[in-house]
CSV table of C-alpha atoms in Angstrom, one decimal:
chain,number,residue,atom,x,y,z
M,18,MET,CA,-184.6,-198.9,-19.9
M,19,ALA,CA,-181.8,-197.2,-18.7
M,20,ARG,CA,-179.7,-199.0,-21.5
M,21,GLN,CA,-181.6,-197.1,-23.7
M,22,VAL,CA,-181.6,-194.0,-22.8
M,23,LEU,CA,-177.6,-194.2,-22.3
M,24,ARG,CA,-177.5,-195.5,-25.8
M,25,ARG,CA,-179.4,-192.5,-27.4
M,26,THR,CA,-177.2,-190.1,-25.5
M,27,PHE,CA,-174.6,-191.4,-27.0
M,28,ARG,CA,-176.0,-191.0,-30.4
M,29,ALA,CA,-177.2,-187.7,-29.7
M,30,ALA,CA,-174.1,-187.0,-28.5
M,31,ALA,CA,-172.3,-188.0,-31.7
M,32,ALA,CA,-174.9,-186.7,-34.1
M,33,LEU,CA,-174.2,-183.0,-32.3
M,34,LEU,CA,-170.2,-183.4,-32.9
M,35,LEU,CA,-171.3,-184.1,-36.1
M,36,VAL,CA,-173.1,-181.3,-36.9
M,37,THR,CA,-170.7,-178.9,-35.2
M,38,ALA,CA,-167.8,-180.2,-37.3
M,39,VAL,CA,-170.2,-179.3,-40.6
M,40,VAL,CA,-171.3,-176.3,-40.0
M,41,PHE,CA,-167.6,-174.8,-38.4
M,42,THR,CA,-166.5,-176.5,-41.8
M,43,LEU,CA,-168.9,-174.5,-43.6
M,44,LEU,CA,-168.6,-171.3,-42.4
M,45,HIS,CA,-165.1,-171.0,-42.3
M,46,LEU,CA,-165.3,-172.1,-45.9
M,47,SER,CA,-167.4,-169.1,-46.7
M,48,GLY,CA,-164.9,-165.7,-46.2
M,49,ASP,CA,-163.0,-164.1,-44.1
M,50,PRO,CA,-164.8,-162.2,-41.0
M,51,ALA,CA,-162.0,-159.8,-40.8
M,52,TYR,CA,-163.2,-158.2,-44.1
M,53,VAL,CA,-167.3,-157.9,-43.6
M,54,LEU,CA,-166.5,-156.5,-39.8
M,55,LEU,CA,-163.7,-154.3,-40.4
M,56,ALA,CA,-164.1,-150.9,-42.1
M,57,PRO,CA,-162.8,-151.4,-46.0
M,58,GLU,CA,-160.0,-149.1,-45.5
M,59,ALA,CA,-158.8,-151.1,-42.8
M,60,THR,CA,-154.6,-151.8,-43.0
M,61,ALA,CA,-153.6,-155.6,-43.5
M,62,GLU,CA,-151.9,-155.0,-40.5
M,63,GLN,CA,-155.4,-154.3,-38.6
M,64,ARG,CA,-157.4,-157.4,-40.3
M,65,ALA,CA,-154.0,-159.7,-39.0
M,66,MET,CA,-154.7,-157.8,-35.4
M,67,PHE,CA,-158.2,-159.4,-36.0
M,68,ARG,CA,-157.6,-162.6,-36.9
M,69,ALA,CA,-154.9,-163.5,-34.2
M,70,ARG,CA,-157.6,-161.5,-31.3
M,71,TYR,CA,-160.3,-164.3,-32.2
M,72,GLY,CA,-157.6,-167.2,-33.2
M,73,LEU,CA,-158.7,-167.0,-37.0
M,74,ASP,CA,-155.3,-167.2,-37.7
M,75,GLN,CA,-155.1,-170.7,-36.9
M,76,PRO,CA,-155.3,-173.8,-39.0
M,77,LEU,CA,-159.2,-175.1,-39.2
M,78,PRO,CA,-158.4,-178.3,-37.0
M,79,VAL,CA,-157.0,-176.2,-34.2
M,80,GLN,CA,-159.4,-174.0,-34.1
M,81,TYR,CA,-162.1,-176.7,-34.2
M,82,VAL,CA,-160.5,-178.6,-31.2
M,83,ARG,CA,-159.8,-174.8,-29.4
M,84,TYR,CA,-164.0,-174.3,-29.7
M,85,LEU,CA,-164.7,-177.9,-28.9
M,86,ALA,CA,-162.6,-177.4,-25.5
M,87,GLN,CA,-164.0,-174.1,-25.0
M,88,VAL,CA,-167.8,-175.4,-25.5
M,89,VAL,CA,-167.0,-178.4,-23.1
M,90,GLN,CA,-166.4,-175.3,-20.2
M,91,GLY,CA,-169.6,-173.9,-21.5
M,92,ASP,CA,-168.0,-170.9,-23.6
M,93,PHE,CA,-169.5,-170.7,-26.7
M,94,GLY,CA,-167.0,-167.8,-28.2
M,95,GLN,CA,-167.6,-164.1,-27.7
M,96,SER,CA,-169.7,-162.8,-30.7
M,97,LEU,CA,-167.7,-160.5,-33.5
M,98,SER,CA,-170.3,-158.0,-34.2
M,99,PHE,CA,-172.2,-157.6,-30.7
M,100,GLN,CA,-169.1,-157.7,-28.5
M,101,ALA,CA,-171.1,-160.4,-26.3
M,102,PRO,CA,-170.8,-163.9,-25.5
M,103,ALA,CA,-172.3,-165.6,-28.4
M,104,LEU,CA,-174.2,-168.4,-26.3
M,105,GLY,CA,-176.4,-165.2,-24.4
M,106,VAL,CA,-176.8,-163.8,-28.1
M,107,ALA,CA,-178.6,-167.1,-28.4
M,108,LEU,CA,-180.5,-167.5,-25.6
M,109,GLN,CA,-182.3,-164.3,-25.8
M,110,ARG,CA,-183.5,-165.0,-28.6
M,111,LEU,CA,-184.4,-168.5,-27.8
M,112,PRO,CA,-188.0,-167.7,-26.1
M,113,ALA,CA,-189.2,-166.1,-29.1
M,114,THR,CA,-188.6,-169.4,-31.6
M,115,LEU,CA,-190.1,-171.7,-29.0
M,116,GLU,CA,-193.2,-169.4,-28.7
M,117,LEU,CA,-193.6,-169.7,-32.4
M,118,THR,CA,-193.1,-172.9,-32.8
M,119,LEU,CA,-195.0,-174.5,-29.8
M,120,ALA,CA,-197.9,-172.5,-31.1
M,121,ALA,CA,-197.3,-173.9,-34.7
M,122,MET,CA,-196.9,-177.4,-33.4
M,123,VAL,CA,-200.1,-177.1,-30.9
M,124,LEU,CA,-202.4,-175.3,-33.8
M,125,ALA,CA,-201.2,-178.4,-36.1
M,126,VAL,CA,-202.5,-181.1,-33.6
M,127,ALA,CA,-205.9,-178.9,-32.7
M,128,VAL,CA,-206.6,-178.7,-36.4
M,129,SER,CA,-205.4,-182.0,-37.9
M,130,ILE,CA,-206.0,-184.7,-35.9
M,131,PRO,CA,-210.0,-184.4,-35.0
M,132,ALA,CA,-210.0,-183.5,-38.8
M,133,ALA,CA,-208.4,-186.8,-39.8
M,134,VAL,CA,-210.4,-188.7,-37.3
M,135,LEU,CA,-213.9,-187.4,-38.9
M,136,ALA,CA,-212.2,-187.6,-42.7
M,137,ALA,CA,-211.5,-192.0,-41.5
M,138,ARG,CA,-215.2,-191.9,-39.9
M,139,TRP,CA,-216.9,-190.2,-43.2
M,140,ARG,CA,-214.6,-192.3,-45.8
M,141,GLY,CA,-215.3,-191.5,-49.0
M,142,THR,CA,-217.9,-188.7,-48.3
M,143,LEU,CA,-217.1,-184.8,-49.7
M,144,PHE,CA,-215.8,-183.7,-46.5
M,145,ASP,CA,-212.7,-186.5,-46.9
M,146,ARG,CA,-212.5,-185.3,-50.2
M,147,LEU,CA,-212.3,-181.9,-49.2
M,148,MET,CA,-210.2,-182.7,-46.7
M,149,MET,CA,-207.4,-184.4,-48.6
M,150,GLY,CA,-207.8,-182.0,-51.6
M,151,ILE,CA,-207.1,-179.1,-48.7
M,152,THR,CA,-203.9,-181.5,-47.7
M,153,LEU,CA,-202.6,-181.4,-50.6
M,154,VAL,CA,-202.7,-178.0,-51.2
M,155,GLY,CA,-200.9,-177.6,-48.1
M,156,GLN,CA,-198.0,-179.7,-48.4
M,157,SER,CA,-197.7,-177.8,-52.0
M,158,VAL,CA,-197.4,-174.4,-50.8
M,159,PRO,CA,-194.2,-172.9,-49.7
M,160,THR,CA,-194.1,-171.4,-46.4
M,161,PHE,CA,-192.3,-168.0,-47.5
M,162,TRP,CA,-195.1,-167.9,-50.3
M,163,LEU,CA,-197.9,-168.1,-47.8
M,164,GLY,CA,-196.5,-166.0,-45.5
M,165,MET,CA,-196.0,-163.0,-48.0
M,166,MET,CA,-199.6,-163.5,-49.1
M,167,MET,CA,-201.1,-163.6,-45.9
M,168,ILE,CA,-199.2,-160.3,-44.7
M,169,MET,CA,-200.5,-158.5,-48.4
M,170,VAL,CA,-204.2,-160.0,-47.4
M,171,VAL,CA,-204.3,-159.7,-43.9
M,172,ALA,CA,-202.2,-157.4,-43.0
M,173,VAL,CA,-202.0,-154.7,-45.7
M,174,HIS,CA,-205.4,-154.9,-47.5
M,175,PHE,CA,-208.1,-155.8,-44.7
M,176,ARG,CA,-205.6,-154.5,-42.1
M,177,LEU,CA,-206.7,-156.9,-39.5
M,178,LEU,CA,-203.4,-158.4,-37.6
M,179,PRO,CA,-200.0,-156.6,-37.7
M,180,ALA,CA,-197.6,-157.8,-40.5
M,181,SER,CA,-194.4,-158.0,-38.4
M,182,GLY,CA,-192.6,-158.3,-35.2
M,183,ARG,CA,-193.4,-159.9,-31.8
M,184,GLY,CA,-195.8,-158.8,-29.3
M,185,GLY,CA,-199.2,-160.3,-28.5
M,186,TRP,CA,-201.0,-163.0,-29.7
M,187,ALA,CA,-201.8,-161.1,-32.7
M,188,HIS,CA,-198.6,-161.1,-33.5
M,189,LEU,CA,-198.3,-164.7,-33.3
M,190,VAL,CA,-201.4,-165.6,-35.6
M,191,MET,CA,-200.0,-165.3,-39.1
M,192,PRO,CA,-196.6,-166.7,-38.5
M,193,ALA,CA,-197.9,-169.6,-36.6
M,194,VAL,CA,-200.4,-170.2,-39.5
M,195,ALA,CA,-198.1,-170.2,-42.0
M,196,LEU,CA,-195.6,-172.7,-40.1
M,197,ALA,CA,-198.1,-174.9,-39.1
M,198,LEU,CA,-199.8,-175.2,-42.5
M,199,TRP,CA,-197.3,-178.0,-43.7
M,200,LEU,CA,-197.5,-180.0,-40.8
M,201,MET,CA,-201.0,-179.8,-40.6
M,202,ALA,CA,-201.4,-181.2,-43.8
M,203,LEU,CA,-198.7,-184.1,-42.9
M,204,LEU,CA,-200.4,-184.9,-39.5
M,205,ALA,CA,-203.6,-184.9,-41.0
M,206,ARG,CA,-203.0,-187.8,-44.1
M,207,VAL,CA,-200.9,-189.7,-41.2
M,208,THR,CA,-203.2,-189.7,-38.1
M,209,ARG,CA,-206.7,-190.5,-41.2
M,210,SER,CA,-204.4,-193.7,-42.7
M,211,GLU,CA,-203.3,-194.7,-39.3
M,212,VAL,CA,-206.8,-194.8,-37.8
M,213,LEU,CA,-208.6,-195.7,-41.1
M,214,GLU,CA,-206.4,-199.1,-40.5
M,215,ALA,CA,-207.2,-199.3,-36.8
M,216,LEU,CA,-210.8,-199.1,-37.5
M,217,GLU,CA,-210.3,-202.4,-39.6
M,218,GLN,CA,-208.6,-204.2,-36.6
M,219,ASP,CA,-210.4,-207.0,-35.0
M,220,TYR,CA,-210.5,-205.1,-31.2
M,221,VAL,CA,-212.9,-202.6,-33.3
M,222,ARG,CA,-215.4,-204.5,-34.2
M,223,THR,CA,-215.5,-206.0,-30.8
M,224,ALA,CA,-216.3,-202.6,-29.5
M,225,ARG,CA,-219.0,-202.3,-31.9
M,226,ALA,CA,-220.5,-205.4,-31.3
M,227,LYS,CA,-220.4,-204.2,-27.5
M,228,GLY,CA,-222.9,-201.4,-28.9
M,229,LEU,CA,-220.6,-198.3,-28.7
M,230,THR,CA,-220.9,-195.5,-30.9
M,231,GLU,CA,-218.9,-194.9,-33.7
M,232,ARG,CA,-217.6,-191.1,-32.3
M,233,ALA,CA,-216.3,-193.3,-29.0
M,234,VAL,CA,-215.1,-196.6,-31.5
M,235,ALA,CA,-213.0,-194.2,-33.3
M,236,GLY,CA,-212.0,-191.7,-30.9
M,237,ARG,CA,-211.6,-193.8,-27.8
M,238,HIS,CA,-210.1,-197.2,-29.7
M,239,ALA,CA,-208.8,-196.7,-33.1
M,240,LEU,CA,-207.2,-193.0,-32.5
M,241,LYS,CA,-205.7,-194.1,-29.5
M,242,ASN,CA,-204.2,-197.5,-31.3
M,243,ALA,CA,-202.9,-195.0,-33.8
M,244,LEU,CA,-201.0,-192.6,-31.7
M,245,LEU,CA,-197.2,-194.3,-31.9
M,246,PRO,CA,-197.3,-193.5,-35.5
M,247,ILE,CA,-198.5,-189.5,-35.2
M,248,VAL,CA,-195.9,-189.2,-31.9
M,249,THR,CA,-193.7,-190.2,-34.2
M,250,VAL,CA,-194.4,-187.8,-37.2
M,251,LEU,CA,-194.4,-184.8,-34.2
M,252,GLY,CA,-191.1,-185.9,-33.3
M,253,LEU,CA,-189.0,-186.0,-36.7
M,254,GLN,CA,-191.5,-183.0,-38.0
M,255,PHE,CA,-190.1,-181.0,-34.8
M,256,GLY,CA,-186.8,-180.5,-36.4
M,257,GLY,CA,-188.9,-179.4,-39.7
M,258,LEU,CA,-190.7,-176.7,-37.6
M,259,LEU,CA,-187.1,-175.3,-36.2
M,260,GLY,CA,-185.8,-175.0,-39.4
M,261,GLY,CA,-189.1,-173.7,-41.3
M,262,ALA,CA,-188.8,-171.1,-38.3
M,263,VAL,CA,-185.9,-169.5,-39.9
M,264,MET,CA,-187.9,-168.8,-42.9
M,265,THR,CA,-191.1,-167.9,-41.3
M,266,GLU,CA,-189.0,-165.8,-38.7
M,267,THR,CA,-187.8,-163.8,-41.6
M,268,VAL,CA,-191.1,-163.4,-43.4
M,269,PHE,CA,-192.6,-161.6,-40.6
M,270,ALA,CA,-189.5,-159.9,-39.3
M,271,TRP,CA,-189.9,-162.4,-35.5
M,272,PRO,CA,-186.8,-161.8,-33.7
M,273,GLY,CA,-186.1,-165.8,-33.1
M,274,VAL,CA,-182.6,-167.7,-33.6
M,275,GLY,CA,-183.6,-168.0,-37.1
M,276,THR,CA,-183.2,-164.7,-38.1
M,277,MET,CA,-180.2,-164.5,-35.5
M,278,ILE,CA,-179.0,-167.0,-37.3
M,279,LEU,CA,-179.1,-165.5,-40.6
M,280,ASP,CA,-178.1,-162.2,-39.6
M,281,ALA,CA,-174.9,-163.4,-38.2
M,282,ILE,CA,-173.9,-165.9,-41.4
M,283,LEU,CA,-174.3,-162.3,-43.5
M,284,LYS,CA,-172.2,-160.7,-40.6
M,285,LYS,CA,-169.6,-163.4,-40.6
M,286,ASP,CA,-170.2,-164.1,-37.2
M,287,PHE,CA,-169.2,-167.4,-37.0
M,288,PRO,CA,-169.8,-168.1,-33.2
M,289,VAL,CA,-173.4,-166.8,-33.3
M,290,VAL,CA,-173.8,-168.9,-35.9
M,291,LEU,CA,-172.8,-172.1,-34.0
M,292,ALA,CA,-174.2,-171.1,-30.6
M,293,GLY,CA,-177.6,-170.8,-32.4
M,294,VAL,CA,-177.0,-174.1,-34.3
M,295,MET,CA,-176.2,-176.1,-31.1
M,296,VAL,CA,-179.2,-174.5,-29.6
M,297,VAL,CA,-181.4,-175.8,-32.1
M,298,ALA,CA,-179.8,-179.1,-32.6
M,299,ILE,CA,-179.8,-179.8,-28.7
M,300,GLY,CA,-183.8,-179.2,-28.8
M,301,PHE,CA,-184.3,-181.1,-31.3
M,302,ILE,CA,-182.5,-184.1,-29.5
M,303,ILE,CA,-184.0,-183.4,-26.1
M,304,VAL,CA,-187.2,-183.6,-27.8
M,305,ASN,CA,-186.2,-186.7,-29.6
M,306,LEU,CA,-184.7,-188.6,-26.3
M,307,ALA,CA,-188.0,-187.5,-24.6
M,308,LEU,CA,-190.4,-189.2,-27.3
M,309,ASP,CA,-188.4,-192.4,-26.8
M,310,LEU,CA,-189.2,-192.2,-23.3
M,311,LEU,CA,-192.7,-191.3,-24.4
M,312,TYR,CA,-193.1,-194.4,-26.6
M,313,ALA,CA,-192.5,-196.8,-23.9
M,314,VAL,CA,-195.3,-195.2,-22.0
M,315,LEU,CA,-197.8,-195.6,-25.2
M,316,ASP,CA,-196.7,-199.2,-26.0
M,317,PRO,CA,-196.2,-201.6,-23.4
M,318,ARG,CA,-194.3,-203.8,-25.7
M,319,ILE,CA,-191.3,-201.2,-25.9
M,320,ARG,CA,-190.9,-200.7,-22.4
M,321,ARG,CA,-190.8,-205.0,-21.9
M,322,ALA,CA,-188.0,-204.7,-24.8
């Protein structure tokens, strides 16, 4: 078990290194921050001093190696626009993104799994066909379009919820629903498929022969043995939720890491972009490492291997 965790940790470190290399290269190919952050009337000497101050006049490989050396020491650089540590800027926005992402995940799990179990129990009924149709629509609707429609209808027309910003639970409802819809649809389809397969197994027939109700058979036996693929989907889609949060935060003006990264890209604030990407990537890696450990808890065969 310890060897497996160590191997996963090394793979995670390699993935993190690759992510930073790709993002670092793309950012530095996108333009010169000196022309964005300095006034249009700035002289060539002032621009040169700006580049020298932040090390932007060095060759790209030298800049990258220097950046990695700073990161190892916990220094993610100084924000070019906020004049503050880039990691601090990213961490200030992290709670808002985690709040939105976790709310969307909890909502998706709470709605999709019970509905999928019922659809599997009532296979071929109107409820089953209706749910499959809804999930198809849910996987087809773009998050940004759904967000804008919700703002127009719920916030502007009916004035039921605030259109943007972060505050109480009322501000969280629409962004969480918009972000959760795609995961909700995917999770419902996967859960239904896995539960249907489990309902055909011999142990389920044995449970029925013992006189257990269909509710107990589906919930206690079929769903329990279908958890591993469901957990896998949740782990893989956590990164998708973080990525989707960028668009959702932009539509609803949610002050999270996504809007911070987008603003930093427009301002050519490379340290903040890299710090934000690192925070998101580390969060994704930690979740997947935790899921690897959860697999061993859910399936003893993995633990023995």
